[in-house]
mmCIF file of C-alpha atoms in Angstrom:
data_model
loop_
_atom_site.group_PDB
_atom_site.id
_atom_site.type_symbol
_atom_site.label_atom_id
_atom_site.label_comp_id
_atom_site.label_asym_id
_atom_site.label_seq_id
_atom_site.Cartn_x
_atom_site.Cartn_y
_atom_site.Cartn_z
ATOM 1 C CA MET A 250 -7.049 -0.305 9.751
ATOM 2 C CA GLY A 251 -6.855 -3.931 8.576
ATOM 3 C CA MET A 252 -9.739 -4.975 10.805
ATOM 4 C CA ALA A 253 -11.939 -2.225 9.335
ATOM 5 C CA VAL A 254 -11.358 -3.615 5.841
ATOM 6 C CA LEU A 255 -12.207 -7.130 6.987
ATOM 7 C CA GLU A 256 -15.374 -5.829 8.647
ATOM 8 C CA VAL A 257 -16.511 -4.116 5.426
ATOM 9 C CA ILE A 258 -15.824 -7.304 3.451
ATOM 10 C CA SER A 259 -17.883 -9.272 5.977
ATOM 11 C CA ASP A 260 -20.679 -6.722 6.455
ATOM 12 C CA GLU A 261 -21.235 -6.223 2.737
ATOM 13 C CA GLY A 262 -21.187 -9.960 1.996
ATOM 14 C CA MET A 263 -18.348 -9.601 -0.492
ATOM 15 C CA LEU A 264 -17.016 -13.128 0.032
ATOM 16 C CA LEU A 265 -20.371 -14.769 -0.675
ATOM 17 C CA SER A 266 -20.959 -12.453 -3.602
ATOM 18 C CA SER A 267 -17.504 -13.097 -5.054
ATOM 19 C CA THR A 268 -18.086 -16.844 -4.885
ATOM 20 C CA ALA A 269 -21.409 -16.579 -6.737
ATOM 21 C CA VAL A 270 -20.082 -14.083 -9.280
ATOM 22 C CA GLY A 271 -16.918 -16.164 -9.746
ATOM 23 C CA ASN A 272 -18.987 -19.289 -10.445
ATOM 24 C CA HIS A 273 -21.101 -17.350 -12.957
ATOM 25 C CA LEU A 274 -17.992 -15.903 -14.610
ATOM 26 C CA LYS A 275 -16.251 -19.279 -14.859
ATOM 27 C CA SER A 276 -19.402 -20.900 -16.249
ATOM 28 C CA GLY A 277 -19.821 -18.158 -18.850
ATOM 29 C CA LEU A 278 -16.197 -18.306 -19.952
ATOM 30 C CA THR A 279 -16.217 -22.120 -20.018
ATOM 31 C CA SER A 280 -19.256 -22.013 -22.318
ATOM 32 C CA LEU A 281 -17.089 -20.164 -24.864
ATOM 33 C CA ILE A 282 -14.742 -23.160 -25.248
ATOM 34 C CA ASP A 283 -17.155 -24.909 -27.638
ATOM 35 C CA LYS A 284 -17.536 -21.725 -29.686
ATOM 36 C CA HIS A 285 -13.890 -20.639 -30.031
ATOM 37 C CA HIS A 286 -11.040 -22.913 -31.124
ATOM 38 C CA ASN A 287 -8.382 -20.656 -29.537
ATOM 39 C CA LEU A 288 -9.781 -21.025 -26.023
ATOM 40 C CA GLY A 289 -8.209 -24.184 -24.629
ATOM 41 C CA ASP A 290 -9.308 -24.135 -20.986
ATOM 42 C CA VAL A 291 -10.725 -22.004 -18.201
ATOM 43 C CA ARG A 292 -9.467 -22.764 -14.730
ATOM 44 C CA GLY A 293 -9.372 -21.195 -11.316
ATOM 45 C CA ILE A 294 -11.584 -20.600 -8.342
ATOM 46 C CA GLY A 295 -13.756 -17.701 -7.279
ATOM 47 C CA LEU A 296 -12.809 -14.500 -9.058
ATOM 48 C CA SER A 297 -9.282 -15.662 -9.815
ATOM 49 C CA LEU A 298 -9.410 -17.301 -13.235
ATOM 50 C CA VAL A 299 -7.028 -18.123 -16.074
ATOM 51 C CA LEU A 300 -7.851 -18.542 -19.754
ATOM 52 C CA ASP A 301 -5.486 -20.820 -21.681
ATOM 53 C CA ILE A 302 -5.105 -19.507 -25.204
ATOM 54 C CA VAL A 303 -4.052 -22.129 -27.752
ATOM 55 C CA GLU A 304 -3.485 -22.370 -31.496
ATOM 56 C CA ALA A 305 -6.171 -25.064 -31.711
ATOM 57 C CA GLN A 306 -8.093 -27.091 -29.157
ATOM 58 C CA THR A 307 -7.017 -30.323 -30.798
ATOM 59 C CA SER A 308 -3.305 -29.643 -30.359
ATOM 60 C CA LYS A 309 -3.549 -27.532 -27.177
ATOM 61 C CA LYS A 310 -0.316 -25.858 -28.345
ATOM 62 C CA PRO A 311 0.092 -22.591 -26.371
ATOM 63 C CA SER A 312 -0.198 -19.410 -28.437
ATOM 64 C CA LYS A 313 1.559 -16.400 -26.963
ATOM 65 C CA ASP A 314 0.822 -14.296 -30.051
ATOM 66 C CA ILE A 315 -2.943 -14.861 -29.911
ATOM 67 C CA ALA A 316 -2.973 -14.255 -26.149
ATOM 68 C CA GLU A 317 -1.185 -10.922 -26.632
ATOM 69 C CA ARG A 318 -3.574 -9.925 -29.436
ATOM 70 C CA LEU A 319 -6.544 -10.771 -27.203
ATOM 71 C CA SER A 320 -5.053 -8.814 -24.328
ATOM 72 C CA TYR A 321 -4.561 -5.750 -26.558
ATOM 73 C CA LEU A 322 -8.043 -6.073 -28.093
ATOM 74 C CA LEU A 323 -9.668 -6.355 -24.688
ATOM 75 C CA ARG A 324 -7.758 -3.272 -23.541
ATOM 76 C CA ASP A 325 -8.092 -1.060 -26.611
ATOM 77 C CA LYS A 326 -11.522 -2.013 -27.927
ATOM 78 C CA TYR A 327 -13.400 -3.156 -24.816
ATOM 79 C CA LYS A 328 -11.547 -1.175 -22.095
ATOM 80 C CA ILE A 329 -10.793 -4.281 -20.033
ATOM 81 C CA LEU A 330 -7.319 -4.972 -18.646
ATOM 82 C CA VAL A 331 -6.453 -8.668 -18.811
ATOM 83 C CA PRO A 332 -2.719 -9.359 -18.881
ATOM 84 C CA ALA A 333 -1.186 -12.161 -20.927
ATOM 85 C CA ASP A 334 1.460 -14.042 -18.973
ATOM 86 C CA GLY A 335 2.426 -17.507 -17.770
ATOM 87 C CA PRO A 336 5.304 -19.857 -18.590
ATOM 88 C CA ASP A 337 4.420 -19.876 -22.299
ATOM 89 C CA GLY A 338 2.898 -16.373 -22.363
ATOM 90 C CA ASN A 339 -0.457 -17.814 -23.422
ATOM 91 C CA CYS A 340 -2.509 -17.319 -20.256
ATOM 92 C CA LEU A 341 -4.938 -14.466 -19.718
ATOM 93 C CA PHE A 342 -5.249 -13.734 -16.006
ATOM 94 C CA ILE A 343 -8.596 -12.503 -14.708
ATOM 95 C CA ASN A 344 -8.464 -11.139 -11.161
ATOM 96 C CA PRO A 345 -11.231 -8.572 -10.635
ATOM 97 C CA PRO A 346 -11.845 -6.899 -7.259
ATOM 98 C CA LEU A 347 -14.240 -8.348 -4.689
ATOM 99 C CA CYS A 348 -16.887 -5.756 -5.635
ATOM 100 C CA PHE A 349 -17.128 -7.295 -9.157
ATOM 101 C CA SER A 350 -20.842 -7.770 -9.939
ATOM 102 C CA LEU A 351 -22.912 -10.146 -12.077
ATOM 103 C CA ASP A 352 -23.347 -7.329 -14.606
ATOM 104 C CA ASN A 353 -19.560 -6.897 -14.737
ATOM 105 C CA SER A 354 -19.250 -10.659 -15.198
ATOM 106 C CA ARG A 355 -21.706 -10.672 -18.101
ATOM 107 C CA LYS A 356 -19.872 -7.781 -19.771
ATOM 108 C CA LEU A 357 -16.521 -9.535 -19.387
ATOM 109 C CA VAL A 358 -17.815 -12.810 -20.887
ATOM 110 C CA GLN A 359 -19.402 -10.903 -23.776
ATOM 111 C CA SER A 360 -16.201 -8.918 -24.388
ATOM 112 C CA VAL A 361 -14.003 -12.041 -24.344
ATOM 113 C CA ASP A 362 -16.450 -13.685 -26.767
ATOM 114 C CA LEU A 363 -16.311 -10.707 -29.139
ATOM 115 C CA ALA A 364 -12.513 -10.397 -28.886
ATOM 116 C CA LEU A 365 -12.052 -14.111 -29.642
ATOM 117 C CA THR A 366 -14.376 -13.702 -32.644
ATOM 118 C CA ASP A 367 -12.333 -10.696 -33.805
ATOM 119 C CA VAL A 368 -9.101 -12.704 -33.601
ATOM 120 C CA GLU A 369 -10.648 -15.651 -35.451
ATOM 121 C CA ASN A 370 -11.891 -13.300 -38.190
ATOM 122 C CA GLY A 371 -8.439 -11.775 -38.611
ATOM 123 C CA VAL A 372 -9.249 -8.408 -37.064
ATOM 124 C CA THR A 373 -5.984 -6.800 -36.082
ATOM 125 C CA GLU A 374 -5.921 -4.701 -33.003
ATOM 126 C CA THR A 375 -5.060 -1.059 -33.138
ATOM 127 C CA VAL A 376 -1.917 -0.926 -31.084
ATOM 128 C CA LYS A 377 -1.394 2.643 -30.052
ATOM 129 C CA SER A 378 2.152 3.756 -29.749
ATOM 130 C CA LEU A 379 3.345 4.821 -26.346
ATOM 131 C CA TYR A 380 3.514 8.366 -27.657
ATOM 132 C CA GLU A 381 -0.174 8.250 -28.616
ATOM 133 C CA LEU A 382 -1.036 6.807 -25.209
ATOM 134 C CA ASN A 383 0.980 9.557 -23.561
ATOM 135 C CA GLU A 384 -1.006 12.195 -25.458
ATOM 136 C CA GLU A 385 -4.238 10.526 -24.312
ATOM 137 C CA PHE A 386 -3.265 10.101 -20.652
ATOM 138 C CA GLN A 387 -0.862 13.066 -20.389
ATOM 139 C CA ILE A 388 1.829 11.380 -18.339
ATOM 140 C CA PRO A 389 4.236 13.983 -16.882
ATOM 141 C CA GLY A 390 7.253 14.405 -19.179
ATOM 142 C CA ASP A 391 9.955 13.346 -16.739
ATOM 143 C CA ILE A 392 8.115 10.119 -15.851
ATOM 144 C CA PHE A 393 7.369 9.318 -19.494
ATOM 145 C CA ASP A 394 10.936 10.064 -20.638
ATOM 146 C CA GLY A 395 12.349 7.878 -17.850
ATOM 147 C CA PHE A 396 10.068 5.029 -18.868
ATOM 148 C CA MET A 397 11.045 5.313 -22.528
ATOM 149 C CA LYS A 398 14.750 5.107 -21.663
ATOM 150 C CA ARG A 399 14.164 1.782 -19.867
ATOM 151 C CA ARG A 400 12.428 0.123 -22.840
ATOM 152 C CA PRO A 401 14.345 -2.673 -24.590
ATOM 153 C CA SER A 402 16.161 -1.505 -27.695
ATOM 154 C CA SER A 403 15.392 -4.575 -29.792
ATOM 155 C CA CYS A 404 13.211 -7.637 -30.064
ATOM 156 C CA ASP A 405 13.861 -10.735 -32.076
ATOM 157 C CA ASP A 406 10.418 -12.301 -32.439
ATOM 158 C CA ASP A 407 7.068 -11.447 -34.038
ATOM 159 C CA SER A 408 5.067 -10.983 -30.847
ATOM 160 C CA VAL A 409 2.763 -7.991 -30.593
ATOM 161 C CA ALA A 410 4.973 -6.534 -27.838
ATOM 162 C CA CYS A 411 8.053 -6.707 -30.089
ATOM 163 C CA LYS A 412 6.149 -5.235 -33.023
ATOM 164 C CA MET A 413 5.100 -2.383 -30.764
ATOM 165 C CA ALA A 414 8.723 -1.872 -29.636
ATOM 166 C CA ARG A 415 9.852 -1.717 -33.285
ATOM 167 C CA ILE A 416 7.162 0.874 -34.062
ATOM 168 C CA GLU A 417 8.359 2.934 -31.111
ATOM 169 C CA GLN A 418 11.942 2.778 -32.386
ATOM 170 C CA GLU A 419 10.833 3.984 -35.818
ATOM 171 C CA LEU A 420 9.066 6.960 -34.229
ATOM 172 C CA ASP A 421 12.207 7.986 -32.351
#
């Protein structure tokens, strides 16, 4: 089975394509650094890239809150999943599949550009509650209920994730 996968990757030129698309993606995202003061750096190789989100390029101080807002905006408004993580919670990790195309790359760069502009202009993301998401995706009741029981009962900071947890508690 594993050899068949490797043969498809080789036969369809996915490694060469991913290198070219990755270079295009990194170049496009790097070009946004001059335009957006919250984008501190773009690093990585191939299709595995990281965006450092900062309060300001001059200070390079990591901004977990802005990274989370960008992650939610990209998910809710642009339908792109880019998790915020890292030691300071300020890194957006981009790891698309090998079949990622130049068109996908262009759309991602454009969406990151628009999301950064939204954040800079004070646009607040629409964070759907887990109950609203459940209505949209119709997660089976026993799975959803089990997930809700495992959620933390309290948060002590102003991150988007904690705000969302507090909203969930108010709905209960």
